[in-house]
Amino acid sequence: MSDYDKYVEQLRHPDNPIVFMEMTAGGAPLGTIVMELFADVTPRTAENFRQFCTGEFRKDGVPVGYKNSQFHRVIKDFMIQGGDFVNGDGTGMMSIYGAKFRDENFTLEHSGPGILSMCCNVGAVDEAHANAGTDTNGCQFFITCAKTDFLDKKHVVFGRVLDGLLTVRKIENVQTGANNKPKIPILVAQCVCCIENRYFIVVLLGEGAVGKSSILMRYVENKFISRHTSTIQASFQSKQLVLDRSSVTLNIWDTAGQEKYHALGPIYYR
């Protein structure tokens, strides 16, 4: 079973998006945080976050979003806060709906570590001042490091960590200075939304098979699963890659083989 299939099994709803954030600390790889967005409960909030992960949203024609943004505020045993790609210090605000948007609902709770929730206009998420004002959601978010039920009905929960809680813990334990800012930059080096069941037809043209096979082997790796049969002249290949900041599984089938055998996906070369 692939990692993606394991994530799908954990989803509270099969159509909820899965996003990945690759984190660095001082330029060194820190790990990946995999999150489910609760589009089944908070569709507007989830879509706002998803588009900032993929870079689909554009301002003046330029993609904007979480890539290369910082986690600017970390409080141990409480939460890690990021998403301010506007100013980088917790004062910035932007959403795909305008400067800010309304609290969608407070259905879900801050029930434990790994809960993904929205910050308000100036990012005032703390135990003393849990909310900076209703209906002031933008781009900033936080991930809980513990149960924080005092934030229920004040901040909109819209996702959770599926994998990578250890990475969250690493961020939680970095040294901080004034205003709980990490002393070394904690950056989102890459962020993508996984796309499942999206296929592209790729046809490699050429006079002979050798050149096409060379290209095929350069970009993919041998990978088989039990329900597919490999035969002479039939080659099944697959690779996961990032395409336009989305995680895509590329499946290629050498159709020189017997047509009765099914490919991993409707992608092929001739």
Tab-separated table of C-alpha atoms in Angstrom:
chain	number	residue	atom	x	y	z
A	1	MET	CA	0.000	0.000	0.000
A	2	SER	CA	1.387	3.404	-0.975
A	3	ASP	CA	1.733	6.270	1.495
A	4	TYR	CA	-1.037	8.086	-0.360
A	5	ASP	CA	-3.402	5.126	0.064
A	6	LYS	CA	-2.619	5.125	3.781
A	7	TYR	CA	-3.512	8.797	3.975
A	8	VAL	CA	-6.761	8.223	2.078
A	9	GLU	CA	-7.765	5.543	4.575
A	10	GLN	CA	-7.485	8.123	7.366
A	11	LEU	CA	-9.651	10.792	5.715
A	12	ARG	CA	-12.865	11.771	7.456
A	13	HIS	CA	-14.334	12.245	3.960
A	14	PRO	CA	-12.940	10.616	0.779
A	15	ASP	CA	-13.053	13.864	-1.213
A	16	ASN	CA	-11.132	15.980	1.292
A	17	PRO	CA	-7.888	17.442	-0.134
A	18	ILE	CA	-4.489	16.296	1.120
A	19	VAL	CA	-1.684	18.867	1.213
A	20	PHE	CA	2.034	18.511	1.873
A	21	MET	CA	4.417	21.059	3.388
A	22	GLU	CA	8.150	20.381	3.206
A	23	MET	CA	9.793	22.251	6.069
A	24	THR	CA	13.332	23.531	6.597
A	25	ALA	CA	15.100	24.982	9.636
A	26	GLY	CA	17.956	27.326	8.860
A	27	GLY	CA	17.998	25.924	5.337
A	28	ALA	CA	18.314	22.289	6.477
A	29	PRO	CA	15.512	19.788	5.717
A	30	LEU	CA	13.271	19.294	8.729
A	31	GLY	CA	10.560	16.957	7.444
A	32	THR	CA	7.179	16.985	5.735
A	33	ILE	CA	3.804	17.784	7.279
A	34	VAL	CA	0.895	16.020	5.558
A	35	MET	CA	-2.524	17.526	6.276
A	36	GLU	CA	-6.149	16.742	5.507
A	37	LEU	CA	-8.322	19.776	4.790
A	38	PHE	CA	-11.880	19.417	6.081
A	39	ALA	CA	-13.628	20.544	2.904
A	40	ASP	CA	-16.641	18.478	3.961
A	41	VAL	CA	-17.216	20.781	6.959
A	42	THR	CA	-15.432	24.049	6.086
A	43	PRO	CA	-15.265	24.151	2.259
A	44	ARG	CA	-14.505	27.877	1.921
A	45	THR	CA	-11.762	27.855	4.538
A	46	ALA	CA	-10.238	24.663	3.140
A	47	GLU	CA	-10.243	26.070	-0.400
A	48	ASN	CA	-8.561	29.270	0.769
A	49	PHE	CA	-5.743	27.233	2.319
A	50	ARG	CA	-5.511	24.805	-0.609
A	51	GLN	CA	-5.077	27.563	-3.193
A	52	PHE	CA	-2.350	29.194	-1.124
A	53	CYS	CA	-0.608	25.802	-1.046
A	54	THR	CA	-0.786	25.278	-4.811
A	55	GLY	CA	-0.142	28.875	-5.880
A	56	GLU	CA	-3.363	28.933	-7.901
A	57	PHE	CA	-4.363	32.273	-6.427
A	58	ARG	CA	-2.691	35.202	-8.162
A	59	LYS	CA	-2.302	38.839	-7.249
A	60	ASP	CA	-1.610	41.141	-10.182
A	61	GLY	CA	-0.974	38.023	-12.231
A	62	VAL	CA	1.687	36.681	-9.859
A	63	PRO	CA	1.109	33.453	-7.861
A	64	VAL	CA	1.102	34.027	-4.109
A	65	GLY	CA	0.991	31.545	-1.290
A	66	TYR	CA	2.754	29.636	1.431
A	67	LYS	CA	5.851	28.517	-0.466
A	68	ASN	CA	8.933	30.153	1.126
A	69	SER	CA	6.837	31.654	3.931
A	70	GLN	CA	7.872	31.380	7.585
A	71	PHE	CA	6.435	29.955	10.757
A	72	HIS	CA	6.944	33.220	12.592
A	73	ARG	CA	5.586	32.315	16.028
A	74	VAL	CA	6.155	29.193	18.123
A	75	ILE	CA	4.925	28.519	21.656
A	76	LYS	CA	5.888	25.173	23.172
A	77	ASP	CA	2.995	23.023	24.436
A	78	PHE	CA	0.585	25.339	22.621
A	79	MET	CA	0.924	25.906	18.870
A	80	ILE	CA	3.092	26.792	15.869
A	81	GLN	CA	1.880	29.667	13.691
A	82	GLY	CA	2.573	30.536	10.066
A	83	GLY	CA	1.018	31.609	6.801
A	84	ASP	CA	1.877	35.311	6.778
A	85	PHE	CA	3.439	35.478	3.331
A	86	VAL	CA	2.403	39.163	3.146
A	87	ASN	CA	4.612	40.662	5.880
A	88	GLY	CA	6.166	37.605	7.493
A	89	ASP	CA	5.627	38.808	11.054
A	90	GLY	CA	1.991	38.048	11.846
A	91	THR	CA	0.567	41.394	10.712
A	92	GLY	CA	-0.221	40.466	7.110
A	93	MET	CA	-3.649	39.554	5.794
A	94	MET	CA	-4.898	38.188	2.490
A	95	SER	CA	-7.457	35.650	1.343
A	96	ILE	CA	-8.694	34.339	-1.985
A	97	TYR	CA	-11.992	36.077	-1.187
A	98	GLY	CA	-10.482	39.516	-0.529
A	99	ALA	CA	-8.627	40.979	2.415
A	100	LYS	CA	-10.527	38.799	4.889
A	101	PHE	CA	-13.489	36.428	5.109
A	102	ARG	CA	-16.068	35.364	7.650
A	103	ASP	CA	-15.811	32.585	10.221
A	104	GLU	CA	-17.341	29.662	8.348
A	105	ASN	CA	-18.461	27.672	11.393
A	106	PHE	CA	-17.184	26.372	14.714
A	107	THR	CA	-18.322	22.780	14.254
A	108	LEU	CA	-14.943	21.157	14.892
A	109	GLU	CA	-12.871	21.432	18.054
A	110	HIS	CA	-9.236	21.905	19.032
A	111	SER	CA	-9.252	18.400	20.467
A	112	GLY	CA	-5.536	17.616	20.569
A	113	PRO	CA	-2.172	18.078	18.849
A	114	GLY	CA	-2.071	18.369	15.069
A	115	ILE	CA	-5.262	20.402	14.606
A	116	LEU	CA	-5.132	22.966	11.776
A	117	SER	CA	-6.979	26.185	12.594
A	118	MET	CA	-7.329	29.770	11.365
A	119	CYS	CA	-5.710	32.823	12.895
A	120	CYS	CA	-7.479	36.153	12.958
A	121	ASN	CA	-6.462	39.495	11.502
A	122	VAL	CA	-3.240	40.173	13.389
A	123	GLY	CA	-2.616	36.568	14.305
A	124	ALA	CA	-3.405	37.019	17.996
A	125	VAL	CA	-3.550	33.387	19.025
A	126	ASP	CA	-2.604	32.973	22.649
A	127	GLU	CA	-4.006	31.706	25.892
A	128	ALA	CA	-4.910	35.170	27.161
A	129	HIS	CA	-6.301	36.663	23.954
A	130	ALA	CA	-7.767	33.824	21.953
A	131	ASN	CA	-9.293	35.906	19.196
A	132	ALA	CA	-8.521	39.258	17.613
A	133	GLY	CA	-12.013	39.689	16.232
A	134	THR	CA	-14.715	37.668	14.526
A	135	ASP	CA	-14.870	37.242	10.747
A	136	THR	CA	-11.254	38.332	10.199
A	137	ASN	CA	-9.765	35.226	8.598
A	138	GLY	CA	-7.030	35.620	6.004
A	139	CYS	CA	-3.919	33.603	5.199
A	140	GLN	CA	-2.532	32.902	8.673
A	141	PHE	CA	-3.037	29.559	10.379
A	142	PHE	CA	-1.708	27.551	13.284
A	143	ILE	CA	-1.176	23.895	14.161
A	144	THR	CA	-1.862	22.870	17.747
A	145	CYS	CA	0.726	21.091	19.874
A	146	ALA	CA	-1.770	20.077	22.556
A	147	LYS	CA	-5.474	20.129	23.306
A	148	THR	CA	-6.546	23.787	23.242
A	149	ASP	CA	-10.268	23.660	23.872
A	150	PHE	CA	-10.266	27.273	25.117
A	151	LEU	CA	-9.975	28.219	21.419
A	152	ASP	CA	-13.193	26.387	20.498
A	153	LYS	CA	-15.927	28.652	19.077
A	154	LYS	CA	-13.280	31.354	18.568
A	155	HIS	CA	-11.055	29.956	15.796
A	156	VAL	CA	-12.210	27.912	12.802
A	157	VAL	CA	-10.799	24.381	12.708
A	158	PHE	CA	-10.428	23.301	9.071
A	159	GLY	CA	-7.938	20.435	8.987
A	160	ARG	CA	-5.564	18.125	10.798
A	161	VAL	CA	-2.123	16.557	10.488
A	162	LEU	CA	-2.237	13.076	8.943
A	163	ASP	CA	1.509	12.508	9.034
A	164	GLY	CA	4.485	14.555	10.169
A	165	LEU	CA	3.539	15.326	13.756
A	166	LEU	CA	7.202	14.692	14.579
A	167	THR	CA	8.073	17.590	12.257
A	168	VAL	CA	5.557	19.739	14.134
A	169	ARG	CA	7.280	18.736	17.389
A	170	LYS	CA	10.673	19.701	15.960
A	171	ILE	CA	9.326	23.153	15.126
A	172	GLU	CA	7.650	23.400	18.531
A	173	ASN	CA	11.003	22.861	20.241
A	174	VAL	CA	13.147	25.364	18.339
A	175	GLN	CA	14.672	28.205	20.339
A	176	THR	CA	12.651	31.406	20.224
A	177	GLY	CA	13.315	35.047	20.994
A	178	ALA	CA	11.172	38.161	21.265
A	179	ASN	CA	7.495	37.684	20.361
A	180	ASN	CA	8.059	33.912	20.296
A	181	LYS	CA	9.833	34.197	16.950
A	182	PRO	CA	12.153	31.266	16.122
A	183	LYS	CA	15.829	32.206	16.248
A	184	ILE	CA	16.440	30.317	13.010
A	185	PRO	CA	14.124	30.647	9.984
A	186	ILE	CA	11.474	27.925	9.818
A	187	LEU	CA	10.407	27.920	6.172
A	188	VAL	CA	7.861	26.156	3.998
A	189	ALA	CA	10.307	25.070	1.288
A	190	GLN	CA	7.606	23.454	-0.837
A	191	CYS	CA	3.869	22.952	-0.541
A	192	VAL	CA	1.609	20.952	-2.838
A	193	CYS	CA	-1.867	19.470	-2.999
A	194	CYS	CA	-2.018	15.844	-4.057
A	195	ILE	CA	-4.117	15.138	-7.132
A	196	GLU	CA	-5.503	11.624	-7.437
A	197	ASN	CA	-7.139	10.140	-10.547
A	198	ARG	CA	-6.040	12.967	-12.821
A	199	TYR	CA	-4.479	11.645	-16.005
A	200	PHE	CA	-2.570	13.110	-18.920
A	201	ILE	CA	-2.015	11.382	-22.255
A	202	VAL	CA	1.673	11.452	-23.161
A	203	VAL	CA	2.787	10.218	-26.586
A	204	LEU	CA	6.503	9.987	-27.373
A	205	LEU	CA	7.114	10.108	-31.129
A	206	GLY	CA	10.173	8.635	-32.831
A	207	GLU	CA	11.432	6.228	-35.486
A	208	GLY	CA	12.749	3.599	-33.103
A	209	ALA	CA	12.058	2.259	-29.642
A	210	VAL	CA	15.515	2.792	-28.147
A	211	GLY	CA	15.366	6.570	-27.815
A	212	LYS	CA	11.869	6.505	-26.399
A	213	SER	CA	12.782	3.786	-23.929
A	214	SER	CA	15.793	5.843	-22.841
A	215	ILE	CA	13.585	8.848	-22.112
A	216	LEU	CA	11.106	6.633	-20.305
A	217	MET	CA	13.740	5.101	-18.051
A	218	ARG	CA	15.320	8.473	-17.317
A	219	TYR	CA	12.180	9.902	-15.747
A	220	VAL	CA	10.413	6.917	-14.227
A	221	GLU	CA	11.286	3.889	-12.137
A	222	ASN	CA	10.185	0.254	-12.219
A	223	LYS	CA	7.238	-0.216	-9.915
A	224	PHE	CA	4.716	-3.049	-10.037
A	225	ILE	CA	1.644	-3.920	-8.035
A	226	SER	CA	0.140	-7.374	-7.701
A	227	ARG	CA	-2.968	-6.871	-9.817
A	228	HIS	CA	-0.940	-6.033	-12.937
A	229	THR	CA	0.913	-8.635	-15.010
A	230	SER	CA	4.233	-7.905	-16.688
A	231	THR	CA	4.806	-9.713	-19.985
A	232	ILE	CA	7.430	-9.720	-22.688
A	233	GLN	CA	7.208	-6.417	-24.558
A	234	ALA	CA	4.912	-4.927	-21.900
A	235	SER	CA	6.546	-2.508	-19.470
A	236	PHE	CA	4.715	-0.774	-16.625
A	237	GLN	CA	6.387	2.301	-15.171
A	238	SER	CA	5.371	4.913	-12.626
A	239	LYS	CA	6.747	7.916	-10.793
A	240	GLN	CA	5.386	10.535	-8.422
A	241	LEU	CA	6.407	14.094	-9.234
A	242	VAL	CA	5.453	17.692	-8.605
A	243	LEU	CA	3.699	19.326	-11.562
A	244	ASP	CA	2.667	22.953	-11.225
A	245	ARG	CA	3.022	22.609	-7.440
A	246	SER	CA	0.673	19.607	-7.352
A	247	SER	CA	1.699	16.050	-6.529
A	248	VAL	CA	0.965	13.865	-9.554
A	249	THR	CA	1.501	10.146	-10.118
A	250	LEU	CA	2.792	9.525	-13.647
A	251	ASN	CA	1.914	6.089	-15.052
A	252	ILE	CA	3.318	4.954	-18.411
A	253	TRP	CA	2.596	1.782	-20.357
A	254	ASP	CA	4.571	0.429	-23.291
A	255	THR	CA	1.724	-0.503	-25.638
A	256	ALA	CA	3.976	-2.739	-27.713
A	257	GLY	CA	2.837	-5.485	-25.336
A	258	GLN	CA	-0.338	-7.526	-25.462
A	259	GLU	CA	-3.352	-5.236	-25.399
A	260	LYS	CA	-5.324	-7.519	-23.068
A	261	TYR	CA	-3.117	-6.435	-20.147
A	262	HIS	CA	-4.232	-3.281	-18.368
A	263	ALA	CA	-1.898	-0.380	-17.736
A	264	LEU	CA	-1.487	1.306	-14.392
A	265	GLY	CA	-3.286	4.296	-15.896
A	266	PRO	CA	-4.411	5.691	-19.259
A	267	ILE	CA	-0.977	7.135	-19.969
A	268	TYR	CA	1.096	5.425	-22.618
A	269	TYR	CA	3.839	5.868	-25.144
A	270	ARG	CA	4.363	4.481	-28.638
